[in-house]
mmCIF file of C-alpha atoms and ligand atoms in Angstrom:
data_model
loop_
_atom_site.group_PDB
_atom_site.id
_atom_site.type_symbol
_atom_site.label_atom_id
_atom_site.label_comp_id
_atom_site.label_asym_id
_atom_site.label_seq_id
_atom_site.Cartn_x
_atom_site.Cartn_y
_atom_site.Cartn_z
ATOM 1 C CA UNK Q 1 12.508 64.888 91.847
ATOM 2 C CA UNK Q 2 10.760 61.517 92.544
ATOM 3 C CA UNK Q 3 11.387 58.610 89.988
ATOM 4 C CA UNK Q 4 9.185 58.422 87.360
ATOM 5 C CA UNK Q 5 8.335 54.352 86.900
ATOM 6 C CA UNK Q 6 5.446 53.056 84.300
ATOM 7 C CA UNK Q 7 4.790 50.800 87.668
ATOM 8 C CA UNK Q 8 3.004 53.682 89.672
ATOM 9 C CA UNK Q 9 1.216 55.015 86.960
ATOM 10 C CA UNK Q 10 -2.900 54.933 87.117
ATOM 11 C CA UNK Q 11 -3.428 53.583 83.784
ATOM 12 C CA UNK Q 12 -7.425 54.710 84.093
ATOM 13 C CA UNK Q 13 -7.426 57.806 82.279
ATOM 14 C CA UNK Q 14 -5.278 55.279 79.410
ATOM 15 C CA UNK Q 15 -8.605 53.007 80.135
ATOM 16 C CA UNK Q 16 -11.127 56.155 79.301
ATOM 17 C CA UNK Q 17 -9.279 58.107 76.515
ATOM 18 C CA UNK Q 18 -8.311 54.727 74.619
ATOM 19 C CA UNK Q 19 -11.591 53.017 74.459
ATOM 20 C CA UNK Q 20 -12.106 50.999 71.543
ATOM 21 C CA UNK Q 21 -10.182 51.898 68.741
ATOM 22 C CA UNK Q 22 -10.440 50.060 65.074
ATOM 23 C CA UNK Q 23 -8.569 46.953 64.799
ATOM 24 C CA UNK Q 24 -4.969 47.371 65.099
ATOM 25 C CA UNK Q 25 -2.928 46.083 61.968
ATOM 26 C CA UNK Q 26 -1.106 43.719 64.533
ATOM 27 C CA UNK Q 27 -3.395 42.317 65.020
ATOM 28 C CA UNK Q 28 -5.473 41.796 61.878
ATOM 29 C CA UNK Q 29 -2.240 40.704 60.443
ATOM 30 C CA UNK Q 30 -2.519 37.725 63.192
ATOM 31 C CA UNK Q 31 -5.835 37.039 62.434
ATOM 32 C CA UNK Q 32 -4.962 36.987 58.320
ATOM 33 C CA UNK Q 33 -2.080 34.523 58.994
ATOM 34 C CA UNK Q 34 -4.249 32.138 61.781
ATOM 35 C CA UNK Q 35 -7.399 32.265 60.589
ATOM 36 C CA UNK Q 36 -10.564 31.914 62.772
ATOM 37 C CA UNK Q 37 -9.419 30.710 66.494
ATOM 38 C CA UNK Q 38 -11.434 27.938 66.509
ATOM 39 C CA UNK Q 39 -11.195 27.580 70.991
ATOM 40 C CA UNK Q 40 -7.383 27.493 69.674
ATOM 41 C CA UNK Q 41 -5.614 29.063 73.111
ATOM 42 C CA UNK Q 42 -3.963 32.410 72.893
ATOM 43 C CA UNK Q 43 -2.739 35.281 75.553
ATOM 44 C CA UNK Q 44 -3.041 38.824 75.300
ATOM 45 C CA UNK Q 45 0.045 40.336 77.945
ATOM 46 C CA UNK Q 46 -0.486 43.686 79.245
ATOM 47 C CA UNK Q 47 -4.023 43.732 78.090
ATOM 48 C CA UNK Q 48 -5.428 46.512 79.926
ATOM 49 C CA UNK Q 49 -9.008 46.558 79.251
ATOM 50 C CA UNK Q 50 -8.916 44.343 76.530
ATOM 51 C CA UNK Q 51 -8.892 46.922 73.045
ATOM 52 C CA UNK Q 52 -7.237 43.766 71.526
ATOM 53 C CA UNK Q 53 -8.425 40.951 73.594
ATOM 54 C CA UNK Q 54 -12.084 41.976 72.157
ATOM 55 C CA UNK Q 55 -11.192 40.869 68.422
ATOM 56 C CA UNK Q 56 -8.598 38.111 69.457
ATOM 57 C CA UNK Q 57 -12.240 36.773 71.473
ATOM 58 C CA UNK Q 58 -14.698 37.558 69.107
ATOM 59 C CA UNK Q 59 -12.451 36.028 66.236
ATOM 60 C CA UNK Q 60 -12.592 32.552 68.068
ATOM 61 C CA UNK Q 61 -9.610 32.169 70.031
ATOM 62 C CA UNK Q 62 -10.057 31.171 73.846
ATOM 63 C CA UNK Q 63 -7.894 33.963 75.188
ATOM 64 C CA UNK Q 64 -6.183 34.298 78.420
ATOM 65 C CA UNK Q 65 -6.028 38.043 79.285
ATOM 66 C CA UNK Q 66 -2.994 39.170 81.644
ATOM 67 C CA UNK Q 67 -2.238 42.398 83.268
ATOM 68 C CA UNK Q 68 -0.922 44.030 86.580
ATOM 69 C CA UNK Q 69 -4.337 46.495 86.517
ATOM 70 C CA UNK Q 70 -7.303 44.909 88.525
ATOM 71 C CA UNK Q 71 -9.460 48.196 86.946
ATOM 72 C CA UNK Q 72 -7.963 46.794 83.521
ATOM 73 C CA UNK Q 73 -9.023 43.535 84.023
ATOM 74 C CA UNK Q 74 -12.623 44.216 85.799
ATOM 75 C CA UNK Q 75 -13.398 46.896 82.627
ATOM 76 C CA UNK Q 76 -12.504 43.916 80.287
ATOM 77 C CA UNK Q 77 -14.873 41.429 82.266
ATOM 78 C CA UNK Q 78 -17.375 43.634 82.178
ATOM 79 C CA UNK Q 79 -18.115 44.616 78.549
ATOM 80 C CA UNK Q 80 -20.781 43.369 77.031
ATOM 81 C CA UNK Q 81 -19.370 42.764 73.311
ATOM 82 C CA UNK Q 82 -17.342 39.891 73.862
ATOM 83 C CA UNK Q 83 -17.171 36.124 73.397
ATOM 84 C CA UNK Q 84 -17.156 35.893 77.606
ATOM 85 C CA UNK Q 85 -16.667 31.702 77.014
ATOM 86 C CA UNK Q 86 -13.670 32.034 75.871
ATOM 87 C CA UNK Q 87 -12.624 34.484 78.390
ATOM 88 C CA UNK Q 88 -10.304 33.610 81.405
ATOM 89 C CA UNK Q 89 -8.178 37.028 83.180
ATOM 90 C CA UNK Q 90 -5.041 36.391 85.226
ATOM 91 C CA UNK Q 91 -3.407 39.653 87.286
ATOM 92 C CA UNK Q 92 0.472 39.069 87.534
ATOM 93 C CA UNK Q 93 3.368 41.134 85.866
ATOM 94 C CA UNK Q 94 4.626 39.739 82.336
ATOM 95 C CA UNK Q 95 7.956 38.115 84.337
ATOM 96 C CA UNK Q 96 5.460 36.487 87.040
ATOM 97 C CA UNK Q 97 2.837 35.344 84.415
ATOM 98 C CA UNK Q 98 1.692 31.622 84.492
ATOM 99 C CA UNK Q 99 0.151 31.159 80.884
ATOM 100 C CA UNK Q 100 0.336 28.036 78.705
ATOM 101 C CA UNK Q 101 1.268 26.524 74.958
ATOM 102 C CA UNK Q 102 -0.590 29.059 72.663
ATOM 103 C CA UNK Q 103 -1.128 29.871 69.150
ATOM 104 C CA UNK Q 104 -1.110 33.439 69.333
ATOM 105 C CA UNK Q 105 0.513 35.540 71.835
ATOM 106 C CA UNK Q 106 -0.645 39.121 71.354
ATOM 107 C CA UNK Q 107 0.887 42.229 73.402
ATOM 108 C CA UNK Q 108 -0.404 45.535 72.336
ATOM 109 C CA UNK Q 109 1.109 48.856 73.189
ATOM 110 C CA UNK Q 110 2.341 46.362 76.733
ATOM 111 C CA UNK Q 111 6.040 44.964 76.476
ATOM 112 C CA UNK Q 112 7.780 48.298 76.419
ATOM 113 C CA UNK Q 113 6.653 48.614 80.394
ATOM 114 C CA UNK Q 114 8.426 45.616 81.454
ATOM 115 C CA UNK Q 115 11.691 46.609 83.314
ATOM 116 C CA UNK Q 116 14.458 45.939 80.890
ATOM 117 C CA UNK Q 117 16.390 43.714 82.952
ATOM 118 C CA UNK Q 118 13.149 41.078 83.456
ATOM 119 C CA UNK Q 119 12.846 41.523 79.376
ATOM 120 C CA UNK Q 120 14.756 39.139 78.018
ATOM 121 C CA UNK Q 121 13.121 36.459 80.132
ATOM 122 C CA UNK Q 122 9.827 37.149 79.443
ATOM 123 C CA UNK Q 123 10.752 37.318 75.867
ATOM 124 C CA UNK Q 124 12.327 33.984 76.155
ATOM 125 C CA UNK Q 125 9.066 32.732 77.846
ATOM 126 C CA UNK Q 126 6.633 34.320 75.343
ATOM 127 C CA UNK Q 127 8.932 31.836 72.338
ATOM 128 C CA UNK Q 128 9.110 28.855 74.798
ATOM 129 C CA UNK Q 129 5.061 28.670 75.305
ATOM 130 C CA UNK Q 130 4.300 29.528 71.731
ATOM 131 C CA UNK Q 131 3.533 26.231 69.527
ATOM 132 C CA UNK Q 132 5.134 26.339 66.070
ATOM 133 C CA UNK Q 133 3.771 28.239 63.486
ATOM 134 C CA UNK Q 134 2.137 29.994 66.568
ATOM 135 C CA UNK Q 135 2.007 33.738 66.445
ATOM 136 C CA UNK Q 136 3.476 36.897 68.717
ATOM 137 C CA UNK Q 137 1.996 40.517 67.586
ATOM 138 C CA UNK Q 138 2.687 43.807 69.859
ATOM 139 C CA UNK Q 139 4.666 46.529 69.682
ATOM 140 C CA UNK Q 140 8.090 47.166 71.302
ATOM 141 C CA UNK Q 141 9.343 51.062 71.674
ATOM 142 C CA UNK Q 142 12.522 52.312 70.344
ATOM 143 C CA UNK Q 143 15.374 54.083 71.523
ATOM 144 C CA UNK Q 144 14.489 57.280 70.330
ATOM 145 C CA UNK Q 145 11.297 57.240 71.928
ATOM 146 C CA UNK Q 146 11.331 60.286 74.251
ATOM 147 C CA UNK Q 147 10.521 58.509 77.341
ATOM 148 C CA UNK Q 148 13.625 56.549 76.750
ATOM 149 C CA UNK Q 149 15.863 57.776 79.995
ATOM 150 C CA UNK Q 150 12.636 59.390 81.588
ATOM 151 C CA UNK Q 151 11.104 56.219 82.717
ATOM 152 C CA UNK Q 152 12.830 54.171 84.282
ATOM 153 C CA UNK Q 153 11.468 50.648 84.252
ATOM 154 C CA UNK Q 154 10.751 50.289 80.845
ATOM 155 C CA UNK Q 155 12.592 48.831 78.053
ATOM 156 C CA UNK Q 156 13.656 50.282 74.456
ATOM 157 C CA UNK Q 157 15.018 48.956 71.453
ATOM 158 C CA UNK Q 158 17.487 49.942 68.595
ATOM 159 C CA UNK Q 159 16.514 48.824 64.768
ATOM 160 C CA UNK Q 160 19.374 46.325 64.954
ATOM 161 C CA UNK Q 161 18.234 44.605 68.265
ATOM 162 C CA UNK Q 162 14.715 44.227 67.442
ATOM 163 C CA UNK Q 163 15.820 42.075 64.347
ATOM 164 C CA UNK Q 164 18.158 39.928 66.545
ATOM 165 C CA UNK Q 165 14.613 39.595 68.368
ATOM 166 C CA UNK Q 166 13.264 37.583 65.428
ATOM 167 C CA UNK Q 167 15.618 35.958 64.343
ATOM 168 C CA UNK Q 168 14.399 32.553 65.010
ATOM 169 C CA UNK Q 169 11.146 33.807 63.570
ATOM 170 C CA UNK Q 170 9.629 34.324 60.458
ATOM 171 C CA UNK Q 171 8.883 37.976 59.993
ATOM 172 C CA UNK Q 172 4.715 38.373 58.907
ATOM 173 C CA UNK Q 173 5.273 42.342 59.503
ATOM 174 C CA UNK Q 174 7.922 45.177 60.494
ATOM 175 C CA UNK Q 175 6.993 48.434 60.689
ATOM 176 C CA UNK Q 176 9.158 51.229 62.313
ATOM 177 C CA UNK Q 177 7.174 54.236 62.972
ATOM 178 C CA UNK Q 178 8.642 57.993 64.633
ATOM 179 C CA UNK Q 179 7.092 61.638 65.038
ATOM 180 C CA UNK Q 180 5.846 63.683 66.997
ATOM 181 C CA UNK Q 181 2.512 63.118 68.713
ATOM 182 C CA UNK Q 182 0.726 63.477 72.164
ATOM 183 C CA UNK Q 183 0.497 60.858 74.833
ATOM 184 C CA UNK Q 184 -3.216 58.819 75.639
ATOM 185 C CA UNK Q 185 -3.930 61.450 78.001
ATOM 186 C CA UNK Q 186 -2.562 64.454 75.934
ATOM 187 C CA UNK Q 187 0.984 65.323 76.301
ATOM 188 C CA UNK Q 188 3.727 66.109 73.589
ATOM 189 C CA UNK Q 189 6.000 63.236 72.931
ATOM 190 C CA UNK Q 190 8.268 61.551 70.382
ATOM 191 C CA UNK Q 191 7.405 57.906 69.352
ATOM 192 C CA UNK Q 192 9.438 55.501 68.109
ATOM 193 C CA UNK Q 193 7.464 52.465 67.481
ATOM 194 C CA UNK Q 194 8.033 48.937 66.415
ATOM 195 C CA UNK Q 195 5.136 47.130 65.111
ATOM 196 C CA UNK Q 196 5.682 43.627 64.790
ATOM 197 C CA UNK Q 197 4.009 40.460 63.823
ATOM 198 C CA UNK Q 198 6.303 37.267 63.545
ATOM 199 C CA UNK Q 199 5.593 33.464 63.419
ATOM 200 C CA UNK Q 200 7.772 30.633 65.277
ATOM 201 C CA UNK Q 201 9.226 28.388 62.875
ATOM 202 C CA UNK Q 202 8.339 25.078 62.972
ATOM 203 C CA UNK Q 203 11.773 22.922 64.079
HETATM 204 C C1 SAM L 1 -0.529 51.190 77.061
HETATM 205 S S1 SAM L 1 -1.439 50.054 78.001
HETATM 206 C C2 SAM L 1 -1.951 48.895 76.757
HETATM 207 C C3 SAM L 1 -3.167 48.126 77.162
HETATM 208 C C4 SAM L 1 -3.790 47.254 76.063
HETATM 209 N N1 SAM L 1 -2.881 46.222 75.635
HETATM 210 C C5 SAM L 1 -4.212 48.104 74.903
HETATM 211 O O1 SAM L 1 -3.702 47.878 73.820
HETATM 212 O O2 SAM L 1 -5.047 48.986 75.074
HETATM 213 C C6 SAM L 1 -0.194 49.146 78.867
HETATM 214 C C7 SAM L 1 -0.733 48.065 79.772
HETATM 215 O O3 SAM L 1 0.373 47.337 80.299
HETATM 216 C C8 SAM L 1 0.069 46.987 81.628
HETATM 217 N N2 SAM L 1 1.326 46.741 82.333
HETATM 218 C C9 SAM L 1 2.274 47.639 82.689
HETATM 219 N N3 SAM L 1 3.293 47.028 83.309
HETATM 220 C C10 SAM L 1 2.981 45.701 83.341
HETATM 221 C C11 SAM L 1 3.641 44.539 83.835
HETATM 222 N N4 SAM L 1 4.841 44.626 84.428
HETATM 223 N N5 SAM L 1 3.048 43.346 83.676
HETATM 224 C C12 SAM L 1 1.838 43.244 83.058
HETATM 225 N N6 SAM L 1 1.159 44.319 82.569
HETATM 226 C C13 SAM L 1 1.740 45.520 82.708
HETATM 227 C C14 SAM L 1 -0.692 48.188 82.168
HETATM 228 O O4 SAM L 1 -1.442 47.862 83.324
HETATM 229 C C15 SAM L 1 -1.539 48.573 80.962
HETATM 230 O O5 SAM L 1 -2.784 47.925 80.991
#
């Protein structure tokens, strides 16, 4: 049987089924903490065709939106309920990414499909380029998520090592959800979700 990597996947029938849904708490809970963007700079990684980049625009913030996808990235450039100004798109993987000083770095539903051995770098980046009292909000996947050892360039995370995570963070929110459910296009599988929403200290 063929490998089965998150990197070959067409993420267009993702695009299509998960179009728009309400605001995620992740990133409400951003907004709640930063207020009103303001132009301040922020970066949504992995953003697909921008579900969150859409509120972190029309909130204020001057977003840079990053993915692999080129259909992810034309789909978010071409929707007409956004703050466009404050728009800018880059296509590179999360380890190849070129992004700068931010307030808020947002990845939703994106981190877990970086290949676990380019994770801690990019997690290391995402601290590096956030100014303090900036923001990160996303979700990372846990072990007992049942593509764990199915997929294999992703990356998965016990309890215990998504606190080491934050530890030189404040923690805004941590929420560790499991169960059964169905994939975006449909199939049974097992979550195991972290949602997280932490903010830099200041040194
Ligand atoms: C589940 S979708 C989430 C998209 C969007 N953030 C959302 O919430 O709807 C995962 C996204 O991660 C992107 N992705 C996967 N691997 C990536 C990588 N190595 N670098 C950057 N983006 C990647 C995919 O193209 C896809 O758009």
């Amino acid at each position: 049987m063929s490998e089965n990597k998150s990197a070959d996947w067409d993420w267009s029938e993702y695009f299509d089924k998960i179009n728009d849904p309400p605001m995620r708490g992740t990133v409400q809970a951003a907004i709640d903490v930063l207020g009103l963007g303001q132009g301040r700079p922020a970066i949504d990684l992995g953003c697909g065709h921008g579900n969150d980049t859409v509120h972190m625009l029309n909130a204020g913030f001057e977003v840079l939106a990053m993915d692999t996808s080129a259909e992810g990235l034309r789909r978010l450039q071409n929707r007409a309920d956004l703050e466009a100004d404050l728009l800018s798109a880059q296509k590179a993987s999360f380890h190849t990414a070129d992004w700068k000083k931010n307030i808020w770095t947002n990845a939703g539903f994106a981190l877990p499909f970086c290949p676990s051995d380019k994770f801690d770098q990019v997690w290391q980046r995402i601290s590096e380029n956030l100014q303090d009292g900036g923001i990160f909000s996303g979700q990372l996947f846990g072990i007992e998520d049942s593509w764990n050892g199915k997929v294999s360039d992703m990356n998965f995370h016990s309890e215990e090592s998504v606190r080491a995570l934050c530890n030189s963070y404040g923690i805004m929110h941590f929420e560790e959800e499991k169960g059964d459910g169905k994939d975006a296009v449909g199939r049974p599988k097992y979550w195991h979700i972290f949602h997280i929403v932490l903010q830099k200290k200041s040194k």
